[in-house]
Tab-separated table of C-alpha atoms and ligand atoms in Angstrom:
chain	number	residue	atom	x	y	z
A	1	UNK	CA	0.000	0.000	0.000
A	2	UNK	CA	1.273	3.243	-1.073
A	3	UNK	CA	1.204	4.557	2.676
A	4	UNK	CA	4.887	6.586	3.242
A	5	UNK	CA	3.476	10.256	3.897
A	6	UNK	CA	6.676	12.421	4.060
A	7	UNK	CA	5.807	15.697	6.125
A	8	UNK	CA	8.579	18.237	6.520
A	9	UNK	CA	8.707	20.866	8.918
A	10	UNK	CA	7.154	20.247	12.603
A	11	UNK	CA	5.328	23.323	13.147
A	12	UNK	CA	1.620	24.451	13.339
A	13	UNK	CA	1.240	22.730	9.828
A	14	UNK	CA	3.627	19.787	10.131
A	15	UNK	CA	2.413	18.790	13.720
A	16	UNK	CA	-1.553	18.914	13.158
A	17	UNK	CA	-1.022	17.245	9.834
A	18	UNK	CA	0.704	14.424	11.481
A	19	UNK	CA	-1.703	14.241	14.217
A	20	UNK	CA	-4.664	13.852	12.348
A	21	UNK	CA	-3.081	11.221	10.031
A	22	UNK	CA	-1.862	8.844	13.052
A	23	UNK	CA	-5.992	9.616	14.803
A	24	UNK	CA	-7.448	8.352	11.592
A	25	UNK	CA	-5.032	5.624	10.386
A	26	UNK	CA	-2.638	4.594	13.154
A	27	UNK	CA	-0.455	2.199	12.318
A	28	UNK	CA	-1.686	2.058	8.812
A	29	UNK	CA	0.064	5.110	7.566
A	30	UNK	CA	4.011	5.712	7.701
A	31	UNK	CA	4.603	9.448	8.572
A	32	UNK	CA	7.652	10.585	8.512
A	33	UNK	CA	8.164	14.260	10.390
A	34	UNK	CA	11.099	16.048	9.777
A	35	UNK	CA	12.272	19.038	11.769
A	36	UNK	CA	16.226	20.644	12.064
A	37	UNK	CA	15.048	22.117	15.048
A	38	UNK	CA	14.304	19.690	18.578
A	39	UNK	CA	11.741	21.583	19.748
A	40	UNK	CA	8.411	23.694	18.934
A	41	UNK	CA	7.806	26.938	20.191
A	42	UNK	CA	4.658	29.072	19.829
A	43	UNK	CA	4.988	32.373	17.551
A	44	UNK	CA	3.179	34.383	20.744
A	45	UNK	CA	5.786	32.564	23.024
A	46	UNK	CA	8.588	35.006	21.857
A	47	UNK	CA	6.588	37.944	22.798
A	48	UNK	CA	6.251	36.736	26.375
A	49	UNK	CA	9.933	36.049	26.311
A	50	UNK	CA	10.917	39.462	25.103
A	51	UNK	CA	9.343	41.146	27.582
A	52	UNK	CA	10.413	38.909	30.750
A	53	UNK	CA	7.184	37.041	31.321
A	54	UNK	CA	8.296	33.336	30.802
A	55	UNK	CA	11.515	32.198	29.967
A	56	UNK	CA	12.555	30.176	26.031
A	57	UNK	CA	13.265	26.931	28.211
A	58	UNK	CA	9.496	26.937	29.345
A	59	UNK	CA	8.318	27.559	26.573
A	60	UNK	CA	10.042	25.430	24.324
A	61	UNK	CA	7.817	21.708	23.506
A	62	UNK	CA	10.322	19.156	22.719
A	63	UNK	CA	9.661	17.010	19.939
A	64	UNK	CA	10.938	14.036	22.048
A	65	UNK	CA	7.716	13.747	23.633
A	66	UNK	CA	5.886	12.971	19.952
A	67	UNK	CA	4.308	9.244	20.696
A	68	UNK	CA	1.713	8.729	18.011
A	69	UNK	CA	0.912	4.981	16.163
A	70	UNK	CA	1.845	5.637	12.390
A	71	UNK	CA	4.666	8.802	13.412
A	72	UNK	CA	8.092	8.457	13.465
A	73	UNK	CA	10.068	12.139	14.458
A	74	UNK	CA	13.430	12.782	12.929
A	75	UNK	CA	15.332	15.612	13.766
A	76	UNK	CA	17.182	16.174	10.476
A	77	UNK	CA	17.904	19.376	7.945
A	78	UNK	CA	16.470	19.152	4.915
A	79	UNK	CA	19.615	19.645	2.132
A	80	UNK	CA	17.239	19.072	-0.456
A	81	UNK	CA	13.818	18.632	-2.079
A	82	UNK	CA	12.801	16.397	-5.436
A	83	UNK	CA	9.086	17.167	-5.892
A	84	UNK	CA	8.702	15.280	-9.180
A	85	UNK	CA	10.478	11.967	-7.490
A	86	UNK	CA	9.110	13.221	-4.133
A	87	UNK	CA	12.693	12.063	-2.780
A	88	UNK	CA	14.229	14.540	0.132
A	89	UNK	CA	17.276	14.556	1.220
A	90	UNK	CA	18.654	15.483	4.788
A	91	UNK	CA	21.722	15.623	6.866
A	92	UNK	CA	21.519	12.225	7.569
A	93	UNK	CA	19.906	9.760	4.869
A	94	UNK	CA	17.179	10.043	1.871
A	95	UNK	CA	13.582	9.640	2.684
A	96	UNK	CA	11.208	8.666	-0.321
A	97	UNK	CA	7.559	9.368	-0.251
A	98	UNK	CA	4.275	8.309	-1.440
A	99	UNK	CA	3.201	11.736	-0.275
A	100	UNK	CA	4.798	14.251	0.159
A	101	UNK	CA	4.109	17.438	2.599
A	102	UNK	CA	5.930	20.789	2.379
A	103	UNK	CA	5.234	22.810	5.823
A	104	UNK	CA	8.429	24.207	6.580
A	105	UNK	CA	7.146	27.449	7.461
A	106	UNK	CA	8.828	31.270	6.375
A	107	UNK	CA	12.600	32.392	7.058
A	108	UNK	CA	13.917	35.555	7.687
A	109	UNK	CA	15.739	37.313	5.194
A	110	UNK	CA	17.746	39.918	7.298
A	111	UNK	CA	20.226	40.647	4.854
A	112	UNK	CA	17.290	42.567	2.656
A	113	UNK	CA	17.221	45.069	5.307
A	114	UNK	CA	21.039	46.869	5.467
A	115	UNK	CA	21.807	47.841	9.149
A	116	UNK	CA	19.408	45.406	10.565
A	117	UNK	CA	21.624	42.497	11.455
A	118	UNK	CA	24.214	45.050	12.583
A	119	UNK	CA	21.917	48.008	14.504
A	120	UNK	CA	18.491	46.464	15.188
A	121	UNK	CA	16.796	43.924	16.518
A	122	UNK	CA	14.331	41.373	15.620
A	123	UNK	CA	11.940	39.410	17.709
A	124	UNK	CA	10.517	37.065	15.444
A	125	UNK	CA	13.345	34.498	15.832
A	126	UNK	CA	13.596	32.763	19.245
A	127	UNK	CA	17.171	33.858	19.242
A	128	UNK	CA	15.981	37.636	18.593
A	129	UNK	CA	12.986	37.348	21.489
A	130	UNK	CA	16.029	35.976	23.941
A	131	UNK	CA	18.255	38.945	23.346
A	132	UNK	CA	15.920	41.443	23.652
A	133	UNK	CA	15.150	40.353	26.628
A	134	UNK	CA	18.327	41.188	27.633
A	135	UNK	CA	18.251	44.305	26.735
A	136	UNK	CA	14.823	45.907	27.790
A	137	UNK	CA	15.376	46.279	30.941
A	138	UNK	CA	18.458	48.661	30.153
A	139	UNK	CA	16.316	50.632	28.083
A	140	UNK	CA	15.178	53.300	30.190
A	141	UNK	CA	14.697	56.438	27.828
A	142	UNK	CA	14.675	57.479	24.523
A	143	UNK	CA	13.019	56.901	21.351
A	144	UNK	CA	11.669	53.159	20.542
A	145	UNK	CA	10.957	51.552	17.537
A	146	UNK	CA	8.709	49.051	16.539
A	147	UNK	CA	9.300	48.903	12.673
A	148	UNK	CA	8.039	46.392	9.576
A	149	UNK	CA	10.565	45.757	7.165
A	150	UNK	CA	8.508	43.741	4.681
A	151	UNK	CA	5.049	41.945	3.836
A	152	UNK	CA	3.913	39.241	3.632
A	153	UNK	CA	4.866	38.378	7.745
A	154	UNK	CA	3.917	35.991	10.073
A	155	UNK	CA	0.570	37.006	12.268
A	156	UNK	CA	-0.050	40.425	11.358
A	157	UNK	CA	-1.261	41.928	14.640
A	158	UNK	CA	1.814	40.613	16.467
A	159	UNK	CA	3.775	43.838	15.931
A	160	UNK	CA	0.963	45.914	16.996
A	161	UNK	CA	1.434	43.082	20.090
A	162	UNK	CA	4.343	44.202	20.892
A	163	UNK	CA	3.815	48.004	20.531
A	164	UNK	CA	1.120	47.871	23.174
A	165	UNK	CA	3.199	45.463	25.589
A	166	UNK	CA	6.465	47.654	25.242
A	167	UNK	CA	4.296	50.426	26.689
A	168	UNK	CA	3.073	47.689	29.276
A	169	UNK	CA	6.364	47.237	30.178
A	170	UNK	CA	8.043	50.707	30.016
A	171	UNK	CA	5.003	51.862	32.640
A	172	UNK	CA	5.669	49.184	34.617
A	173	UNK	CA	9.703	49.868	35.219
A	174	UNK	CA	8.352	53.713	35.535
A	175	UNK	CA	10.127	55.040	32.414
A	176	UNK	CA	7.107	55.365	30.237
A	177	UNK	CA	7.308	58.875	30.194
A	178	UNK	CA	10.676	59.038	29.480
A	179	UNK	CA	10.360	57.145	26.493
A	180	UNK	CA	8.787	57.159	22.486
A	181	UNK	CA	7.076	54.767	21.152
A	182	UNK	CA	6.501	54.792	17.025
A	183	UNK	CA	4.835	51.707	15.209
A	184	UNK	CA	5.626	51.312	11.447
A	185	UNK	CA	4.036	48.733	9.706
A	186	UNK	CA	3.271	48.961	5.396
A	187	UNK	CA	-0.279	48.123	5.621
A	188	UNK	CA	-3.139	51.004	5.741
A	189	UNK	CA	-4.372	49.806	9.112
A	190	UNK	CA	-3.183	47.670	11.844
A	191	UNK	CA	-5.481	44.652	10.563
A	192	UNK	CA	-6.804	45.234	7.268
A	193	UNK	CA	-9.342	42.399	7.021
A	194	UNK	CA	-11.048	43.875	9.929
A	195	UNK	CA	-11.771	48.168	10.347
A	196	UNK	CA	-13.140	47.111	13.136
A	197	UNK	CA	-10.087	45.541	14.880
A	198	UNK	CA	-7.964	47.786	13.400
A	199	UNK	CA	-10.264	51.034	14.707
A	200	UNK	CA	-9.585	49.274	18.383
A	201	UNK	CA	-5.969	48.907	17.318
A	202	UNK	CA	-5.688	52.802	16.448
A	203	UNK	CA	-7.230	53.772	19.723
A	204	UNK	CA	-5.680	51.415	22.012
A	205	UNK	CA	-2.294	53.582	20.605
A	206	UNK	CA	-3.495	56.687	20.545
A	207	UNK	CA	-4.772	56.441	24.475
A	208	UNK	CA	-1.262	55.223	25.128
A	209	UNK	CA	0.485	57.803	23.047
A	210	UNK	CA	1.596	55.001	20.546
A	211	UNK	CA	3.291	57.080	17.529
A	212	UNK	CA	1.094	54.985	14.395
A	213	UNK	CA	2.818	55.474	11.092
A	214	UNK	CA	0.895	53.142	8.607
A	215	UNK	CA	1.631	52.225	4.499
A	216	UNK	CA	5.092	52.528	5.303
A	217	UNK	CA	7.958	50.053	5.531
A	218	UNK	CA	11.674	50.172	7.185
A	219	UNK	CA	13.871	49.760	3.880
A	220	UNK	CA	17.181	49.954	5.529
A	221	UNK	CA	18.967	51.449	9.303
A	222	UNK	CA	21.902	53.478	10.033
A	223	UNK	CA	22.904	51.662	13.318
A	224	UNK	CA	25.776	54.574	13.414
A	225	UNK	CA	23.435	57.499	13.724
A	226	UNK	CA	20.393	55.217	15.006
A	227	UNK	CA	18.342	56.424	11.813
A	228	UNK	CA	15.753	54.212	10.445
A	229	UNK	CA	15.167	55.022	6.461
A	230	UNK	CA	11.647	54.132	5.393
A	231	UNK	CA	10.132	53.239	1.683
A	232	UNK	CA	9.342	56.598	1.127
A	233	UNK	CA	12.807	57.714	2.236
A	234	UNK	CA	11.606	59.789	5.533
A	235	UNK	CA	13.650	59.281	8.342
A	236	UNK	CA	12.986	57.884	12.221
A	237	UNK	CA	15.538	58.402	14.684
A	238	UNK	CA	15.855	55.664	17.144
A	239	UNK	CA	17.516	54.116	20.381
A	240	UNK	CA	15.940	50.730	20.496
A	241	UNK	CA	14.830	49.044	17.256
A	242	UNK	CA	12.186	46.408	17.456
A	243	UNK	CA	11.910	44.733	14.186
A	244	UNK	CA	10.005	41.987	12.185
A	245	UNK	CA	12.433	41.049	9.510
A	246	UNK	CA	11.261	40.796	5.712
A	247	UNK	CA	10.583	37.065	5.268
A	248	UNK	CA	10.859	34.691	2.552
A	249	UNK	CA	10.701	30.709	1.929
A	250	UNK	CA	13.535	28.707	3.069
A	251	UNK	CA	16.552	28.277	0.838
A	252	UNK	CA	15.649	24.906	0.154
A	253	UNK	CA	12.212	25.200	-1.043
A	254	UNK	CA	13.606	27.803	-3.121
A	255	UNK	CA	16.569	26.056	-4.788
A	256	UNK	CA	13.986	22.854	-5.447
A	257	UNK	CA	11.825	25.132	-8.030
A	258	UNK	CA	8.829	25.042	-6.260
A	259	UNK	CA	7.913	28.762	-5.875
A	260	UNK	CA	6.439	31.080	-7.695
A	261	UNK	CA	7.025	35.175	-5.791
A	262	UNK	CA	8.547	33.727	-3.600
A	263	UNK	CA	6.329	31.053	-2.036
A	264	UNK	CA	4.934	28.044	-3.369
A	265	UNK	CA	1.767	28.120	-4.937
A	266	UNK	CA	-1.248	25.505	-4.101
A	267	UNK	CA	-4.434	25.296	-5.159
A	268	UNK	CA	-6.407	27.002	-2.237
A	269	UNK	CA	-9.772	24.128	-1.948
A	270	UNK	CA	-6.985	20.768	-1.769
A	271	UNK	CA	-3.043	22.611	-1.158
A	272	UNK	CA	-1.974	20.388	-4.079
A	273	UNK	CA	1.371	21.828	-6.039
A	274	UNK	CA	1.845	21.206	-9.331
A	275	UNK	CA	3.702	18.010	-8.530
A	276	UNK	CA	1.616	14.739	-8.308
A	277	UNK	CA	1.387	13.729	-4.448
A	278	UNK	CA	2.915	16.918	-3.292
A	279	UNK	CA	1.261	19.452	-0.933
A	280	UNK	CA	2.450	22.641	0.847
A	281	UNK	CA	0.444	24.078	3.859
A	282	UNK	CA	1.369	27.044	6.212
A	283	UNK	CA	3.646	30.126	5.740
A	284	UNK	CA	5.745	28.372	3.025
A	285	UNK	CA	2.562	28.551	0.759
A	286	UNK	CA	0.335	31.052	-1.319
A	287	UNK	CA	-2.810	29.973	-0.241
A	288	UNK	CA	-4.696	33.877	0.081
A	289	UNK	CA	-4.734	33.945	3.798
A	290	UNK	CA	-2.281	35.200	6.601
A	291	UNK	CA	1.102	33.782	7.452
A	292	UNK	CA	-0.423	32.428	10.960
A	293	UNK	CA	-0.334	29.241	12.626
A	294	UNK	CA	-4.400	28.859	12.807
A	295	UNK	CA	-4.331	28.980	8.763
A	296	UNK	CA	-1.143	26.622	9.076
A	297	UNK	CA	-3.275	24.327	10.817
A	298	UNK	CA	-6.772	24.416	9.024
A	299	UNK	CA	-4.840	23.702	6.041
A	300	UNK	CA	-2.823	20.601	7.473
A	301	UNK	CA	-6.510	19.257	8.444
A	302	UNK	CA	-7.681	19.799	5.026
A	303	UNK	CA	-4.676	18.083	3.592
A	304	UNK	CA	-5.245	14.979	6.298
A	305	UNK	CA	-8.426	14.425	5.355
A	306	UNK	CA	-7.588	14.145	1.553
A	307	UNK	CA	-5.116	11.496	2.552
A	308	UNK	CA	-6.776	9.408	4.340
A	309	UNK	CA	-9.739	9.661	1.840
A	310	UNK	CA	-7.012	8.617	-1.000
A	311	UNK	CA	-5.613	5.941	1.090
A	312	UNK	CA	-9.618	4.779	2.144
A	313	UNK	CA	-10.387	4.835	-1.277
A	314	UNK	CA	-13.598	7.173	-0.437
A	315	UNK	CA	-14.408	10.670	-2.197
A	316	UNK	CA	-12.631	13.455	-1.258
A	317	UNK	CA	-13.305	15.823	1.413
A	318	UNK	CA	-14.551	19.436	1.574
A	319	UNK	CA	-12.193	22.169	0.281
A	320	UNK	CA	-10.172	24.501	2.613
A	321	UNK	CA	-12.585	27.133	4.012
A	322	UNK	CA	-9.724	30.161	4.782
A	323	UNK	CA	-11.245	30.803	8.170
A	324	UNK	CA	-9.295	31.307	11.483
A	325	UNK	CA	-9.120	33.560	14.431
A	326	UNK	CA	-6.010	35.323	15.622
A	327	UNK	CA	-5.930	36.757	19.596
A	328	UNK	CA	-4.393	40.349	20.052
A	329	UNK	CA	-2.683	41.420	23.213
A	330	UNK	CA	-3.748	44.634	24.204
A	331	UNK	CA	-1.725	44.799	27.473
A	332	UNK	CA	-3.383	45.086	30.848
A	333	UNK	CA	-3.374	41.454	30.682
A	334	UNK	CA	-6.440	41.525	28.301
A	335	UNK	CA	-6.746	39.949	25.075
A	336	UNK	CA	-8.882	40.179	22.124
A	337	UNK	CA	-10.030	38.162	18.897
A	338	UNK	CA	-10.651	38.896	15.416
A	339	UNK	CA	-12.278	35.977	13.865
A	340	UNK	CA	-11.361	36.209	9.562
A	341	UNK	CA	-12.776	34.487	6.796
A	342	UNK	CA	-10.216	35.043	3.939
A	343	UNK	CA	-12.067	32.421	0.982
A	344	UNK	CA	-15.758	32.396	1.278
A	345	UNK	CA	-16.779	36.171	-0.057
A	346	UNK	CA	-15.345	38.304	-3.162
A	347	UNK	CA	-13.283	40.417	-0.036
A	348	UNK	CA	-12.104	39.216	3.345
A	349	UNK	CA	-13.880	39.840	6.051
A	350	UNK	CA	-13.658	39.903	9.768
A	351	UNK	CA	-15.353	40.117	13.412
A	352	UNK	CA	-13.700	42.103	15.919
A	353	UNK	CA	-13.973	41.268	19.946
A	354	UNK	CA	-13.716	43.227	22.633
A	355	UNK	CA	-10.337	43.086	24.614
A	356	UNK	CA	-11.114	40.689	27.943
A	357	UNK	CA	-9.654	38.439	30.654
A	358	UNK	CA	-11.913	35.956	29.307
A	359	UNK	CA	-9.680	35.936	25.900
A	360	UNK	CA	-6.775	35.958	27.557
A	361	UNK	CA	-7.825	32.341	29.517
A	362	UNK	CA	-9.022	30.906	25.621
A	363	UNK	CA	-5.820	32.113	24.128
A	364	UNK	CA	-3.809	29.827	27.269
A	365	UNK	CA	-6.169	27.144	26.267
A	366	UNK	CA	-5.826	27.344	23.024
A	367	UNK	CA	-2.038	27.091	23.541
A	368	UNK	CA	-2.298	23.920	25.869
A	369	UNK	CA	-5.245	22.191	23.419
A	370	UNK	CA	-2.294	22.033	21.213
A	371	UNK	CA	0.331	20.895	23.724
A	372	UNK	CA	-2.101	18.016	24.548
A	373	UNK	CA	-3.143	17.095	21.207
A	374	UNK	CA	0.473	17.033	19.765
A	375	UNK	CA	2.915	16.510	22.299
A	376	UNK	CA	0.517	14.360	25.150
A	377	UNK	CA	1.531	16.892	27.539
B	401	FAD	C1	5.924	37.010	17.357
B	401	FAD	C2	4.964	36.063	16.698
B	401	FAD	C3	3.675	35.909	17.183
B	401	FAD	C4	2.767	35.039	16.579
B	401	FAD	N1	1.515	34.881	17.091
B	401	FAD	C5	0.647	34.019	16.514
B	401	FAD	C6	-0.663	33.826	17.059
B	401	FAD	O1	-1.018	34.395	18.096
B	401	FAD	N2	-1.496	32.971	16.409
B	401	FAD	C7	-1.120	32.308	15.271
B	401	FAD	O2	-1.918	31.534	14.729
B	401	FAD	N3	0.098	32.487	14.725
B	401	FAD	C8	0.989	33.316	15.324
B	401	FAD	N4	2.249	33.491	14.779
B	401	FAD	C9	2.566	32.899	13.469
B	401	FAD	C10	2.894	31.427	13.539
B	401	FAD	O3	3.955	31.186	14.441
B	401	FAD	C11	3.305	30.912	12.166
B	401	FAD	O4	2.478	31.450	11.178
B	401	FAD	C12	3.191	29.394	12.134
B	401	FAD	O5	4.173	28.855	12.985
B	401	FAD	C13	3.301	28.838	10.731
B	401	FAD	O6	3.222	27.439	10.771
B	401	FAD	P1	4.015	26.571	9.673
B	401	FAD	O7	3.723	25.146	10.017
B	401	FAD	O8	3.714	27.060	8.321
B	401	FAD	O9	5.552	26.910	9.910
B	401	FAD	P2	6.428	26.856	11.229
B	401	FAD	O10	5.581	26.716	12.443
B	401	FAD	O11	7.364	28.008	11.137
B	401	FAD	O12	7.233	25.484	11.060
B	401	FAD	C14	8.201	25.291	10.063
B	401	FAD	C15	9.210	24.287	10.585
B	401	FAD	O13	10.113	23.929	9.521
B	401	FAD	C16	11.378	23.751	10.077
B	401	FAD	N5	12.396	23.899	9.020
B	401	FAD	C17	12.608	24.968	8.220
B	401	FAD	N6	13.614	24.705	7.362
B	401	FAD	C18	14.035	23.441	7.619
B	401	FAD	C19	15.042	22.595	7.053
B	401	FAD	N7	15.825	22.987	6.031
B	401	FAD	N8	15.193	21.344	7.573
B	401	FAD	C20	14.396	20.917	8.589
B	401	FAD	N9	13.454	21.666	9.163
B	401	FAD	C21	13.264	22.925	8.687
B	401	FAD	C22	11.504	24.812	11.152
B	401	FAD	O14	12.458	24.436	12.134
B	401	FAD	C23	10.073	24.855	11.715
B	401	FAD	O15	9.915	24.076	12.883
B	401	FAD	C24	3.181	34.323	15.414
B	401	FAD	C25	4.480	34.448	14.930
B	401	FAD	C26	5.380	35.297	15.563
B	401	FAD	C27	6.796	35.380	15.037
């Protein structure tokens, strides 16, 4: 039986996709999951790391703690892809697929941004949330900048996030009022699926004196003079830059020919490539939703069910509906939601709600759902 399901990349995608597949067929399906790294950590995680309110190591969900009938884990670096041969090759051996399952998420592409690996700081990596948060707590006044150096990115509202914690945080040391705070990001509002959300957004700053700056993007920093130069060529002075770092596919999904702008492109009903047996799900793919791990994961399920229908022999199963909801940290301890629907209408569209403590207690659950589901924890 043609039952070797290949899945590389163990994040949001790559974990639910292999979850599913071992609940529905156990031992009857071979999944392979391949990850370089030996642990998962949340996206939100590095926010509460940067600003001191958990630490990486608890945080981190090792991947030694995967026990599912049909799943083997390897922790291995993809060198390099076939898709028409669906053979990959790693560090350490040559896995052939039946199936084959690109997830391996969205990289960061400092070097498109001059100054940034030199002068600024990024907080989308775990290594970048670690630093910083070393160095906040030095940062006592002065001008800080939360700045967007390129879009697509992963979760939009998270640097909005972290604009609204930093002030959290600056208040709570004291120093607020010694300090600037300017947000940068390139799209027209903070959310643009929502006006709703991104009306909240816009207030939630201006009550905090939040400097907004919107349709603009950091193209480059003088780390000498602490000068941020933006698209238009204006010009932010800064002591602290926060950064999210202009993203692209990994190296290796490039090199294979798979994308297309950038990203690979997938039909976005079934996530099938152009290459017989080969799907891509989450951030590395152009699907016409978000870079966030809720889409990641919708799509994985979507892809699960179509292989266990093939492998069943039974019809196929309903097409990828594009809908997901993203929680928003608005400081204070209070969270909010914006549920999106990105497929179903000509435009997307989505539903705003109200900052709470409630939220806050479903976004920890929704975090530890997952930490049961994948790792058993
Ligand atoms: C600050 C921040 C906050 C966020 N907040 C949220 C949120 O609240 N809600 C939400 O839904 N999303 C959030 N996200 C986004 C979310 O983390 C990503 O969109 C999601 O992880 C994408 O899932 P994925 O499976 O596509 O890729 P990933 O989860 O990135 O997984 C890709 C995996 O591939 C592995 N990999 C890459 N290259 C190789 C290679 N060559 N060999 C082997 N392995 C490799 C990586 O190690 C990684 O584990 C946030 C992100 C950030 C940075």
């Amino acid at each position: 039986m043609a039952n070797r399901v290949v899945v590389l990349g163990a994040g949001f995608g790559g974990l639910e996709l292999a979850t599913v597949l071992s609940e529905a067929l156990g031992d009857d399906v071979a999944v392979t999951l391949i990850d370089k790294n030996d642990a998962f950590v949340f996206g939100y995680s590095k926010l509460d790391v940067m600003f001191g309110r958990t630490s990486m190591d608890a945080v981190r969900l090792p991947y030694r703690d995967i026990a599912k009938p049909g799943v083997r884990f390897l922790q291995e670096t993809i060198t390099s892809i076939d898709p028409e041969a669906r053979v990959v090759v790693t560090d350490d051996g040559v896995h052939e697929a039946d199936y084959l399952v690109v997830a391996l998420g969205a990289d960061y592409d400092l070097g498109a941004t001059p100054g940034l690996a030199e002068g600024g700081n990024e907080f989308y990596s775990t290594a970048g949330a670690e630093r910083l948060a070393g160095l906040l707590p030095g940062f006592t006044e002065g001008r800080a900048l939360v700045g967007v150096c390129g879009a697509p990115f992963k979760c939009p509202p998270a640097p909005s996030e972290a604009a609204l914690l930093l002030h959290d945080d600056l208040v709570t040391r004291g120093v607020r009022e010694d300090c600037e705070i300017t947000f940068v990001i390139p799209f027209g509002s903070p959310v643009p699926p929502s006006q709703e959300t991104s009306r909240a957004l816009v207030a939630a700053f201006a009550e905090r004196n939040i400097e907004f700056v919107p349709g603009r993007r950091v193209s480059s920093l003088d780390p000498e003079r602490r000068v941020a130069v933006l698209d238009d060529g204006s010009k932010l002075p800064y002591d602290l830059f926060l950064g999210v770092p202009k993203h692209r596919a990994p190296d290796v999904v490039i090199a294979c020919g798979m994308t297309e702008d950038g990203y690979v492109p997938v039909s976005s009903r079934t996530l099938e490539t152009r290459f017989p047996g080969v799907y891509a799900v989450g951030d590395v793919a152009t699907v016409g939703v978000p870079k966030a791990g809720v889409f990641a994961e919708g799509a994985a399920r979507v892809v699960a069910a179509s292989l266990v229908a093939r492998l069943r022999n039974v019809g196929p199963p309903d097409a990828y509906d594009g809908l997901g909801s993203c929680y928003i940290e608005f400081g204070a301890g209070r969270v909010g939601r914006v549920d999106v629907d990105f497929l179903s209408g000509p435009k997307p569209t989505g539903t705003y709600h109200e900052p709470s403590i409630a939220l806050a207690e479903e976004k920890h659950e929704f975090g530890s759902s997952r930490g049961a589901r994948w790792f058993g924890r």
